[in-house]
GROMACS .gro file of C-alpha atoms in nm:
model
  410
    1MET     CA    1  -3.384  -2.553  -3.356
    2LEU     CA    2  -3.125  -2.793  -3.407
    3TRP     CA    3  -3.265  -3.046  -3.133
    4LEU     CA    4  -3.615  -3.030  -3.308
    5LEU     CA    5  -3.455  -3.089  -3.651
    6SER     CA    6  -3.262  -3.427  -3.520
    7MET     CA    7  -3.584  -3.546  -3.372
    8VAL     CA    8  -3.785  -3.468  -3.699
    9LYS     CA    9  -3.525  -3.661  -3.894
   10ILE     CA   10  -3.534  -3.957  -3.674
   11LEU     CA   11  -3.924  -3.982  -3.689
   12LEU     CA   12  -3.937  -3.943  -4.072
   13GLY     CA   13  -3.684  -4.214  -4.103
   14PHE     CA   14  -3.894  -4.427  -3.899
   15VAL     CA   15  -4.203  -4.339  -4.065
   16LEU     CA   16  -4.083  -4.339  -4.433
   17GLU     CA   17  -3.847  -4.631  -4.349
   18LYS     CA   18  -3.549  -4.433  -4.473
   19PRO     CA   19  -3.258  -4.561  -4.288
   20TRP     CA   20  -3.030  -4.254  -4.418
   21LEU     CA   21  -3.269  -4.012  -4.266
   22TYR     CA   22  -3.265  -4.215  -3.922
   23ALA     CA   23  -2.903  -4.234  -3.925
   24ALA     CA   24  -2.863  -3.855  -4.014
   25GLY     CA   25  -3.098  -3.743  -3.718
   26ALA     CA   26  -2.885  -3.968  -3.487
   27VAL     CA   27  -2.570  -3.837  -3.581
   28LEU     CA   28  -2.689  -3.472  -3.530
   29LEU     CA   29  -2.827  -3.566  -3.188
   30LEU     CA   30  -2.491  -3.699  -3.076
   31ILE     CA   31  -2.307  -3.394  -3.193
   32LEU     CA   32  -2.552  -3.170  -2.992
   33LEU     CA   33  -2.491  -3.401  -2.682
   34ALA     CA   34  -2.128  -3.364  -2.711
   35LEU     CA   35  -2.143  -2.996  -2.742
   36ALA     CA   36  -2.360  -2.960  -2.433
   37LEU     CA   37  -2.131  -3.181  -2.248
   38SER     CA   38  -1.832  -2.987  -2.320
   39SER     CA   39  -1.985  -2.662  -2.259
   40TRP     CA   40  -2.104  -2.780  -1.931
   41LEU     CA   41  -1.737  -2.904  -1.829
   42ARG     CA   42  -1.584  -2.561  -1.922
   43ARG     CA   43  -1.831  -2.357  -1.738
   44HIS     CA   44  -1.738  -2.580  -1.403
   45ARG     CA   45  -1.379  -2.584  -1.478
   46LYS     CA   46  -1.352  -2.192  -1.468
   47LYS     CA   47  -1.498  -2.193  -1.111
   48ALA     CA   48  -1.202  -2.191  -0.891
   49PRO     CA   49  -1.235  -2.213  -0.494
   50VAL     CA   50  -1.206  -1.885  -0.348
   51PHE     CA   51  -1.141  -1.845   0.026
   52VAL     CA   52  -1.424  -1.642   0.183
   53PRO     CA   53  -1.329  -1.490   0.514
   54PRO     CA   54  -1.520  -1.610   0.835
   55PRO     CA   55  -1.770  -1.358   0.957
   56PRO     CA   56  -1.633  -1.145   1.256
   57PRO     CA   57  -1.759  -1.233   1.599
   58PRO     CA   58  -2.034  -1.046   1.738
   59PRO     CA   59  -1.943  -0.749   1.926
   60THR     CA   60  -1.933  -0.834   2.314
   61SER     CA   61  -1.900  -0.473   2.437
   62PRO     CA   62  -2.031  -0.142   2.337
   63GLU     CA   63  -1.697  -0.049   2.239
   64GLU     CA   64  -1.643  -0.340   1.990
   65GLU     CA   65  -1.998  -0.262   1.845
   66LEU     CA   66  -1.891   0.100   1.785
   67ARG     CA   67  -1.572  -0.030   1.621
   68SER     CA   68  -1.761  -0.292   1.412
   69LEU     CA   69  -1.953  -0.008   1.257
   70GLY     CA   70  -1.622   0.196   1.170
   71ILE     CA   71  -1.624   0.429   1.469
   72LEU     CA   72  -1.273   0.412   1.606
   73GLU     CA   73  -1.278   0.691   1.852
   74ILE     CA   74  -1.520   0.955   1.986
   75ARG     CA   75  -1.381   1.273   2.137
   76PRO     CA   76  -1.548   1.593   2.237
   77ARG     CA   77  -1.504   1.884   2.015
   78PRO     CA   78  -1.229   2.108   2.155
   79ARG     CA   79  -1.403   2.413   2.342
   80THR     CA   80  -1.295   2.718   2.538
   81ALA     CA   81  -1.404   2.745   2.905
   82VAL     CA   82  -1.655   3.020   2.823
   83ASN     CA   83  -1.840   2.823   2.539
   84ALA     CA   84  -1.833   2.490   2.702
   85PRO     CA   85  -2.185   2.328   2.759
   86ARG     CA   86  -2.305   2.252   3.110
   87GLU     CA   87  -2.309   1.870   3.221
   88THR     CA   88  -2.651   1.898   3.356
   89GLU     CA   89  -2.983   2.116   3.287
   90SER     CA   90  -2.926   2.296   3.611
   91PRO     CA   91  -2.943   2.673   3.625
   92PRO     CA   92  -2.602   2.821   3.567
   93SER     CA   93  -2.371   2.916   3.846
   94PRO     CA   94  -2.139   3.191   3.833
   95PRO     CA   95  -1.766   3.071   3.735
   96SER     CA   96  -1.525   3.044   4.008
   97PRO     CA   97  -1.222   3.262   3.952
   98LYS     CA   98  -0.909   3.066   3.856
   99PRO     CA   99  -0.581   3.156   4.060
  100ALA     CA  100  -0.387   3.420   3.871
  101SER     CA  101  -0.074   3.198   3.929
  102ALA     CA  102  -0.216   2.895   3.781
  103PRO     CA  103  -0.024   2.866   3.410
  104LEU     CA  104  -0.229   2.747   3.122
  105GLU     CA  105  -0.125   2.378   3.032
  106ALA     CA  106   0.000   2.342   2.680
  107PRO     CA  107  -0.126   2.066   2.461
  108PRO     CA  108   0.127   1.777   2.439
  109VAL     CA  109   0.334   1.764   2.143
  110PRO     CA  110   0.270   1.469   1.925
  111LEU     CA  111   0.551   1.219   1.858
  112THR     CA  112   0.431   1.134   1.510
  113GLY     CA  113   0.310   1.331   1.261
  114VAL     CA  114  -0.003   1.263   1.009
  115VAL     CA  115   0.057   0.988   0.772
  116GLU     CA  116   0.102   1.160   0.429
  117ARG     CA  117   0.106   0.980   0.089
  118ASP     CA  118   0.421   0.959  -0.083
  119PRO     CA  119   0.388   1.187  -0.382
  120VAL     CA  120   0.593   0.955  -0.610
  121LEU     CA  121   0.545   0.599  -0.485
  122THR     CA  122   0.190   0.604  -0.414
  123PRO     CA  123   0.076   0.732  -0.773
  124LEU     CA  124   0.299   0.471  -0.921
  125LEU     CA  125   0.124   0.206  -0.728
  126GLU     CA  126  -0.211   0.337  -0.816
  127SER     CA  127  -0.127   0.290  -1.185
  128LEU     CA  128   0.001  -0.064  -1.121
  129ARG     CA  129  -0.304  -0.162  -0.931
  130ALA     CA  130  -0.530  -0.023  -1.232
  131ALA     CA  131  -0.339  -0.206  -1.478
  132LEU     CA  132  -0.338  -0.532  -1.285
  133GLU     CA  133  -0.723  -0.489  -1.193
  134ALA     CA  134  -0.610  -0.567  -0.842
  135GLN     CA  135  -0.785  -0.495  -0.521
  136THR     CA  136  -0.472  -0.363  -0.319
  137VAL     CA  137  -0.099  -0.315  -0.449
  138ALA     CA  138   0.171  -0.240  -0.167
  139LEU     CA  139   0.541  -0.184  -0.150
  140LEU     CA  140   0.679  -0.376   0.148
  141VAL     CA  141   1.014  -0.404   0.329
  142GLN     CA  142   1.142  -0.690   0.553
  143GLU     CA  143   1.442  -0.587   0.760
  144ASP     CA  144   1.619  -0.766   1.033
  145VAL     CA  145   1.316  -0.900   1.211
  146ALA     CA  146   1.153  -1.215   1.035
  147LEU     CA  147   0.789  -1.191   0.982
  148GLU     CA  148   0.780  -0.824   1.030
  149TYR     CA  149   0.698  -0.601   0.736
  150ARG     CA  150   0.700  -0.241   0.691
  151ILE     CA  151   0.460  -0.067   0.452
  152LEU     CA  152   0.644   0.203   0.212
  153ALA     CA  153   0.357   0.290  -0.014
  154ILE     CA  154   0.018   0.131  -0.089
  155SER     CA  155  -0.270   0.171  -0.322
  156SER     CA  156  -0.612   0.010  -0.258
  157THR     CA  157  -0.963   0.019  -0.335
  158VAL     CA  158  -1.049  -0.099   0.022
  159SER     CA  159  -1.099   0.203   0.285
  160SER     CA  160  -0.956  -0.016   0.600
  161VAL     CA  161  -0.633  -0.023   0.426
  162ARG     CA  162  -0.322   0.102   0.647
  163GLN     CA  163  -0.121   0.374   0.479
  164ALA     CA  164   0.198   0.318   0.675
  165GLY     CA  165   0.368   0.127   0.978
  166THR     CA  166   0.489  -0.201   1.055
  167PHE     CA  167   0.276  -0.516   1.114
  168ARG     CA  168   0.383  -0.878   1.183
  169SER     CA  169   0.237  -1.229   1.048
  170SER     CA  170   0.232  -1.581   1.172
  171VAL     CA  171   0.356  -1.730   0.815
  172PRO     CA  172   0.593  -1.552   0.577
  173LEU     CA  173   0.433  -1.381   0.278
  174LEU     CA  174   0.737  -1.435   0.073
  175VAL     CA  175   0.912  -1.748   0.143
  176PRO     CA  176   1.296  -1.785   0.073
  177THR     CA  177   1.234  -2.009  -0.228
  178MET     CA  178   1.030  -1.719  -0.392
  179VAL     CA  179   1.290  -1.462  -0.380
  180GLU     CA  180   1.476  -1.597  -0.671
  181ARG     CA  181   1.160  -1.597  -0.898
  182SER     CA  182   1.050  -1.281  -1.069
  183VAL     CA  183   0.672  -1.321  -0.983
  184THR     CA  184   0.518  -1.584  -0.750
  185VAL     CA  185   0.125  -1.627  -0.715
  186ARG     CA  186   0.001  -1.773  -0.432
  187GLU     CA  187  -0.356  -1.907  -0.379
  188MET     CA  188  -0.530  -1.801  -0.064
  189THR     CA  189  -0.531  -2.020   0.234
  190PRO     CA  190  -0.658  -1.943   0.598
  191GLU     CA  191  -0.293  -1.905   0.741
  192LEU     CA  192  -0.219  -1.669   0.449
  193TYR     CA  193  -0.522  -1.464   0.476
  194LYS     CA  194  -0.464  -1.396   0.839
  195ALA     CA  195  -0.105  -1.275   0.740
  196LEU     CA  196  -0.238  -0.960   0.531
  197GLY     CA  197  -0.153  -0.714   0.802
  198TYR     CA  198  -0.152  -0.431   0.559
  199TYR     CA  199  -0.537  -0.397   0.621
  200GLY     CA  200  -0.612  -0.220   0.935
  201GLU     CA  201  -0.927  -0.451   1.022
  202THR     CA  202  -1.058  -0.790   0.891
  203PRO     CA  203  -0.929  -0.820   0.537
  204PRO     CA  204  -1.200  -0.841   0.273
  205LYS     CA  205  -1.237  -1.135   0.034
  206VAL     CA  206  -0.899  -1.244  -0.117
  207ALA     CA  207  -0.868  -1.513  -0.405
  208GLU     CA  208  -0.505  -1.490  -0.467
  209LEU     CA  209  -0.183  -1.300  -0.410
  210ALA     CA  210   0.094  -1.211  -0.648
  211LEU     CA  211   0.456  -1.114  -0.493
  212ALA     CA  212   0.741  -0.980  -0.676
  213PRO     CA  213   1.085  -0.903  -0.529
  214VAL     CA  214   1.225  -0.570  -0.606
  215PRO     CA  215   1.600  -0.599  -0.662
  216TYR     CA  216   1.697  -0.285  -0.469
  217SER     CA  217   1.989  -0.403  -0.268
  218ARG     CA  218   2.031  -0.284   0.110
  219GLU     CA  219   2.201  -0.480   0.369
  220GLY     CA  220   1.949  -0.696   0.563
  221ALA     CA  221   1.646  -0.565   0.400
  222LEU     CA  222   1.418  -0.728   0.137
  223TYR     CA  223   1.192  -0.499  -0.080
  224PHE     CA  224   0.897  -0.657  -0.268
  225LEU     CA  225   0.566  -0.602  -0.427
  226VAL     CA  226   0.259  -0.774  -0.315
  227ALA     CA  227  -0.083  -0.742  -0.505
  228ASP     CA  228  -0.416  -0.906  -0.426
  229ALA     CA  229  -0.727  -0.980  -0.603
  230ASP     CA  230  -1.076  -1.081  -0.512
  231ALA     CA  231  -1.110  -1.337  -0.801
  232SER     CA  232  -0.890  -1.642  -0.912
  233GLY     CA  233  -0.663  -1.607  -1.234
  234ARG     CA  234  -0.603  -1.237  -1.225
  235PHE     CA  235  -0.229  -1.267  -1.209
  236ASP     CA  236  -0.181  -1.573  -1.429
  237GLN     CA  237  -0.159  -1.387  -1.745
  238LEU     CA  238   0.179  -1.306  -1.898
  239LEU     CA  239   0.102  -0.928  -1.903
  240ALA     CA  240   0.042  -0.921  -1.499
  241HIS     CA  241   0.387  -1.095  -1.471
  242THR     CA  242   0.546  -0.832  -1.712
  243LEU     CA  243   0.392  -0.521  -1.534
  244LEU     CA  244   0.501  -0.655  -1.195
  245VAL     CA  245   0.861  -0.714  -1.291
  246GLU     CA  246   0.888  -0.363  -1.494
  247PHE     CA  247   0.725  -0.154  -1.210
  248GLY     CA  248   0.979  -0.343  -0.965
  249GLN     CA  249   1.286  -0.203  -1.195
  250LEU     CA  250   1.125   0.140  -1.196
  251LEU     CA  251   1.085   0.132  -0.821
  252VAL     CA  252   1.451   0.043  -0.799
  253ALA     CA  253   1.550   0.338  -0.997
  254LEU     CA  254   1.347   0.588  -0.772
  255LEU     CA  255   1.471   0.407  -0.448
  256GLU     CA  256   1.827   0.455  -0.552
  257GLY     CA  257   1.792   0.793  -0.679
  258ARG     CA  258   1.649   0.901  -0.359
  259ARG     CA  259   1.942   0.749  -0.153
  260ALA     CA  260   2.162   0.946  -0.375
  261GLY     CA  261   1.967   1.281  -0.346
  262VAL     CA  262   1.984   1.265   0.055
  263SER     CA  263   2.252   1.516   0.143
  264GLU     CA  264   2.364   1.662   0.454
  265ALA     CA  265   2.209   1.998   0.518
  266LEU     CA  266   2.440   2.117   0.789
  267ALA     CA  267   2.650   2.310   0.551
  268ALA     CA  268   2.364   2.599   0.542
  269GLN     CA  269   2.369   2.589   0.912
  270ARG     CA  270   2.571   2.749   1.180
  271PRO     CA  271   2.863   2.526   1.251
  272ARG     CA  272   2.811   2.300   1.557
  273ARG     CA  273   3.155   2.393   1.692
  274GLU     CA  274   3.055   2.748   1.748
  275ILE     CA  275   2.752   2.630   1.933
  276ILE     CA  276   2.924   2.415   2.171
  277ALA     CA  277   3.178   2.682   2.225
  278GLU     CA  278   2.903   2.918   2.326
  279GLU     CA  279   2.751   2.674   2.546
  280MET     CA  280   3.088   2.586   2.727
  281GLU     CA  281   3.146   2.977   2.772
  282TRP     CA  282   2.835   3.041   2.947
  283ALA     CA  283   2.867   2.726   3.186
  284ARG     CA  284   3.221   2.810   3.305
  285ARG     CA  285   3.122   3.199   3.320
  286GLU     CA  286   2.826   3.129   3.533
  287GLY     CA  287   2.973   2.807   3.721
  288LYS     CA  288   2.688   2.607   3.612
  289PRO     CA  289   2.674   2.231   3.506
  290LEU     CA  290   2.655   2.140   3.148
  291ALA     CA  291   2.594   1.814   2.973
  292LEU     CA  292   2.593   1.743   2.607
  293ALA     CA  293   2.363   1.447   2.504
  294LEU     CA  294   2.364   1.313   2.137
  295VAL     CA  295   2.043   1.139   2.069
  296HIS     CA  296   2.043   0.918   1.760
  297LEU     CA  297   1.739   0.715   1.586
  298ASN     CA  298   1.838   0.355   1.582
  299ARG     CA  299   1.669   0.294   1.238
  300ALA     CA  300   1.832   0.598   1.091
  301ASP     CA  301   1.980   0.398   0.791
  302ALA     CA  302   1.653   0.245   0.699
  303VAL     CA  303   1.461   0.585   0.725
  304ALA     CA  304   1.733   0.765   0.506
  305ALA     CA  305   1.710   0.509   0.244
  306GLU     CA  306   1.345   0.582   0.175
  307GLY     CA  307   1.403   0.918   0.061
  308PRO     CA  308   1.400   1.297   0.174
  309ALA     CA  309   1.025   1.321   0.244
  310VAL     CA  310   1.056   1.015   0.476
  311LEU     CA  311   1.364   1.138   0.643
  312ALA     CA  312   1.228   1.500   0.686
  313ALA     CA  313   0.909   1.348   0.879
  314ALA     CA  314   1.130   1.121   1.094
  315GLU     CA  315   1.334   1.412   1.193
  316LYS     CA  316   1.025   1.627   1.269
  317ALA     CA  317   0.890   1.356   1.513
  318LEU     CA  318   1.218   1.298   1.687
  319LYS     CA  319   1.284   1.678   1.724
  320ALA     CA  320   0.919   1.706   1.879
  321ALA     CA  321   0.979   1.422   2.111
  322LEU     CA  322   1.291   1.590   2.257
  323TYR     CA  323   1.139   1.934   2.299
  324GLU     CA  324   0.858   1.781   2.493
  325SER     CA  325   1.091   1.577   2.710
  326ALA     CA  326   1.343   1.886   2.777
  327PRO     CA  327   1.142   2.201   2.685
  328ASP     CA  328   1.391   2.431   2.897
  329GLN     CA  329   1.701   2.301   2.722
  330ARG     CA  330   1.893   2.408   2.400
  331ILE     CA  331   1.828   2.157   2.124
  332GLU     CA  332   2.036   2.143   1.792
  333ARG     CA  333   2.066   1.924   1.503
  334PHE     CA  334   2.394   1.749   1.499
  335GLY     CA  335   2.345   1.533   1.162
  336GLU     CA  336   2.106   1.304   0.990
  337LEU     CA  337   1.873   1.198   1.263
  338ILE     CA  338   2.106   1.300   1.536
  339TYR     CA  339   2.020   1.592   1.781
  340GLY     CA  340   2.228   1.735   2.050
  341VAL     CA  341   2.067   1.837   2.362
  342PHE     CA  342   2.256   2.102   2.596
  343TYR     CA  343   2.133   2.006   2.941
  344ARG     CA  344   2.212   2.254   3.213
  345ALA     CA  345   2.168   2.045   3.531
  346PRO     CA  346   2.375   1.820   3.755
  347VAL     CA  347   2.446   1.464   3.636
  348PRO     CA  348   2.166   1.288   3.836
  349GLU     CA  349   1.896   1.483   3.681
  350VAL     CA  350   2.058   1.437   3.340
  351GLU     CA  351   2.067   1.071   3.382
  352ALA     CA  352   1.706   1.058   3.514
  353TRP     CA  353   1.599   1.257   3.196
  354ALA     CA  354   1.789   1.027   2.946
  355ALA     CA  355   1.660   0.727   3.108
  356ARG     CA  356   1.298   0.847   3.065
  357LEU     CA  357   1.340   0.945   2.728
  358GLN     CA  358   1.493   0.632   2.607
  359SER     CA  359   1.236   0.411   2.770
  360LYS     CA  360   0.941   0.615   2.618
  361LEU     CA  361   1.069   0.623   2.285
  362ALA     CA  362   1.146   0.242   2.312
  363GLN     CA  363   0.757   0.197   2.313
  364SER     CA  364   0.681   0.445   2.036
  365GLY     CA  365   0.571   0.359   1.674
  366GLY     CA  366   0.559   0.508   1.355
  367TRP     CA  367   0.873   0.722   1.260
  368LEU     CA  368   1.014   0.665   1.601
  369GLU     CA  369   0.964   0.307   1.585
  370GLY     CA  370   1.282   0.101   1.710
  371GLY     CA  371   1.362   0.371   1.975
  372VAL     CA  372   1.707   0.592   2.016
  373SER     CA  373   2.040   0.571   2.154
  374ILE     CA  374   2.156   0.833   2.393
  375GLY     CA  375   2.521   0.927   2.476
  376VAL     CA  376   2.611   1.208   2.726
  377ALA     CA  377   2.926   1.393   2.790
  378VAL     CA  378   2.966   1.609   3.113
  379LEU     CA  379   3.179   1.918   3.086
  380GLN     CA  380   3.493   1.900   3.283
  381ASP     CA  381   3.822   2.056   3.297
  382ARG     CA  382   3.994   1.847   3.048
  383HIS     CA  383   3.743   1.985   2.777
  384GLN     CA  384   3.963   2.271   2.640
  385THR     CA  385   3.802   2.280   2.310
  386PRO     CA  386   3.478   2.219   2.163
  387ASP     CA  387   3.617   1.935   1.959
  388GLN     CA  388   3.706   1.758   2.283
  389PHE     CA  389   3.368   1.805   2.441
  390ARG     CA  390   3.190   1.666   2.119
  391ALA     CA  391   3.428   1.367   2.083
  392ASP     CA  392   3.350   1.236   2.450
  393ALA     CA  393   2.963   1.285   2.365
  394THR     CA  394   3.034   1.082   2.033
  395GLU     CA  395   3.224   0.807   2.213
  396ALA     CA  396   2.926   0.784   2.473
  397LEU     CA  397   2.687   0.776   2.187
  398ARG     CA  398   2.883   0.484   2.019
  399GLU     CA  399   2.883   0.282   2.326
  400ALA     CA  400   2.537   0.332   2.395
  401TYR     CA  401   2.425   0.209   2.058
  402GLU     CA  402   2.643  -0.092   2.081
  403SER     CA  403   2.509  -0.175   2.460
  404GLY     CA  404   2.148  -0.069   2.399
  405SER     CA  405   2.154   0.155   2.709
  406CYS     CA  406   2.226   0.506   2.792
  407THR     CA  407   2.593   0.598   2.846
  408ILE     CA  408   2.720   0.908   3.054
  409LEU     CA  409   3.105   1.014   3.039
  410GLU     CA  410   3.213   1.222   3.333
   0.00000   0.00000   0.00000
């Protein structure tokens, strides 16, 4: 209507020869042109470039095609020998009897348990993600290895996100110059996009990243929050910075409280000295060899810092691995992520077992990532008391931890 009014004024001024009508129409027309131009510039200025991930390559094999559809693994349903279906449609044949002496094969004991959501940290990150309107929010820790990050807790709207574990990246998420800042917002680049290893598959569209260091002090470790969004400008507001800083302070209180709440549970157990004395007495009475192997998780300090739930899960995984490797031997807990194995066998057999166990766990992931150290003491005449026997095993464990290889003291 304003455009039409300006044109009418100009025509009336021209027809009626009224200069003031002509001038008023021209001024109104110029004002409308200025408003239209500013509106056009404002709309185009808000459109920030968004990095669009490249489309995944077409599958080259049936396995890759299944993975592209979200099918990671196909397993047959467990079934008994009686109800198992035939592989062909031929007439059924009478089953051949199994030898009576053939024992049933026990299923292998898994080394890692099912990943469980942290009952405290995960709901906290879910609240932060909802307040930020972010796509994913995660609490990560970088320890001794550069460009290697471990997921402590995560909340995401994307189903392919990893709930736990460690990932590596080619570029740092949080560079040293950003550690001194409370919050850093980074625009997405192709290199940074590839570094988002907390996604199990190809990451979704990500426009920007917000990183906030968590001032939780632990030697050799850097804790920080990371949040990503699929649209630019989501983390530029003061509210987003305040939320990241305040939630970081809350995480510090929770992590410090967990560390203080981790206590030794050996007081309620049978004293280790009595167990060692019992094994020594049996070995000398029967005239059989005996070795005490102490097995210690190398990442024990980092695991204990994450609280009782993570500590219990790691101890469960370590104990399961020991029972799988030595099912016929006595296994007892000797401390936080330290287990003792009373191996009743000659030294060569003990040495071979320890080497196999250390090599296998060095390649493990999950709770057992980082492997173990193994120190072994062989029972000798000089061991008159349980404390002497345990002291030799402890000394062997210390040497094994420093050298990185299994140590046996005879």
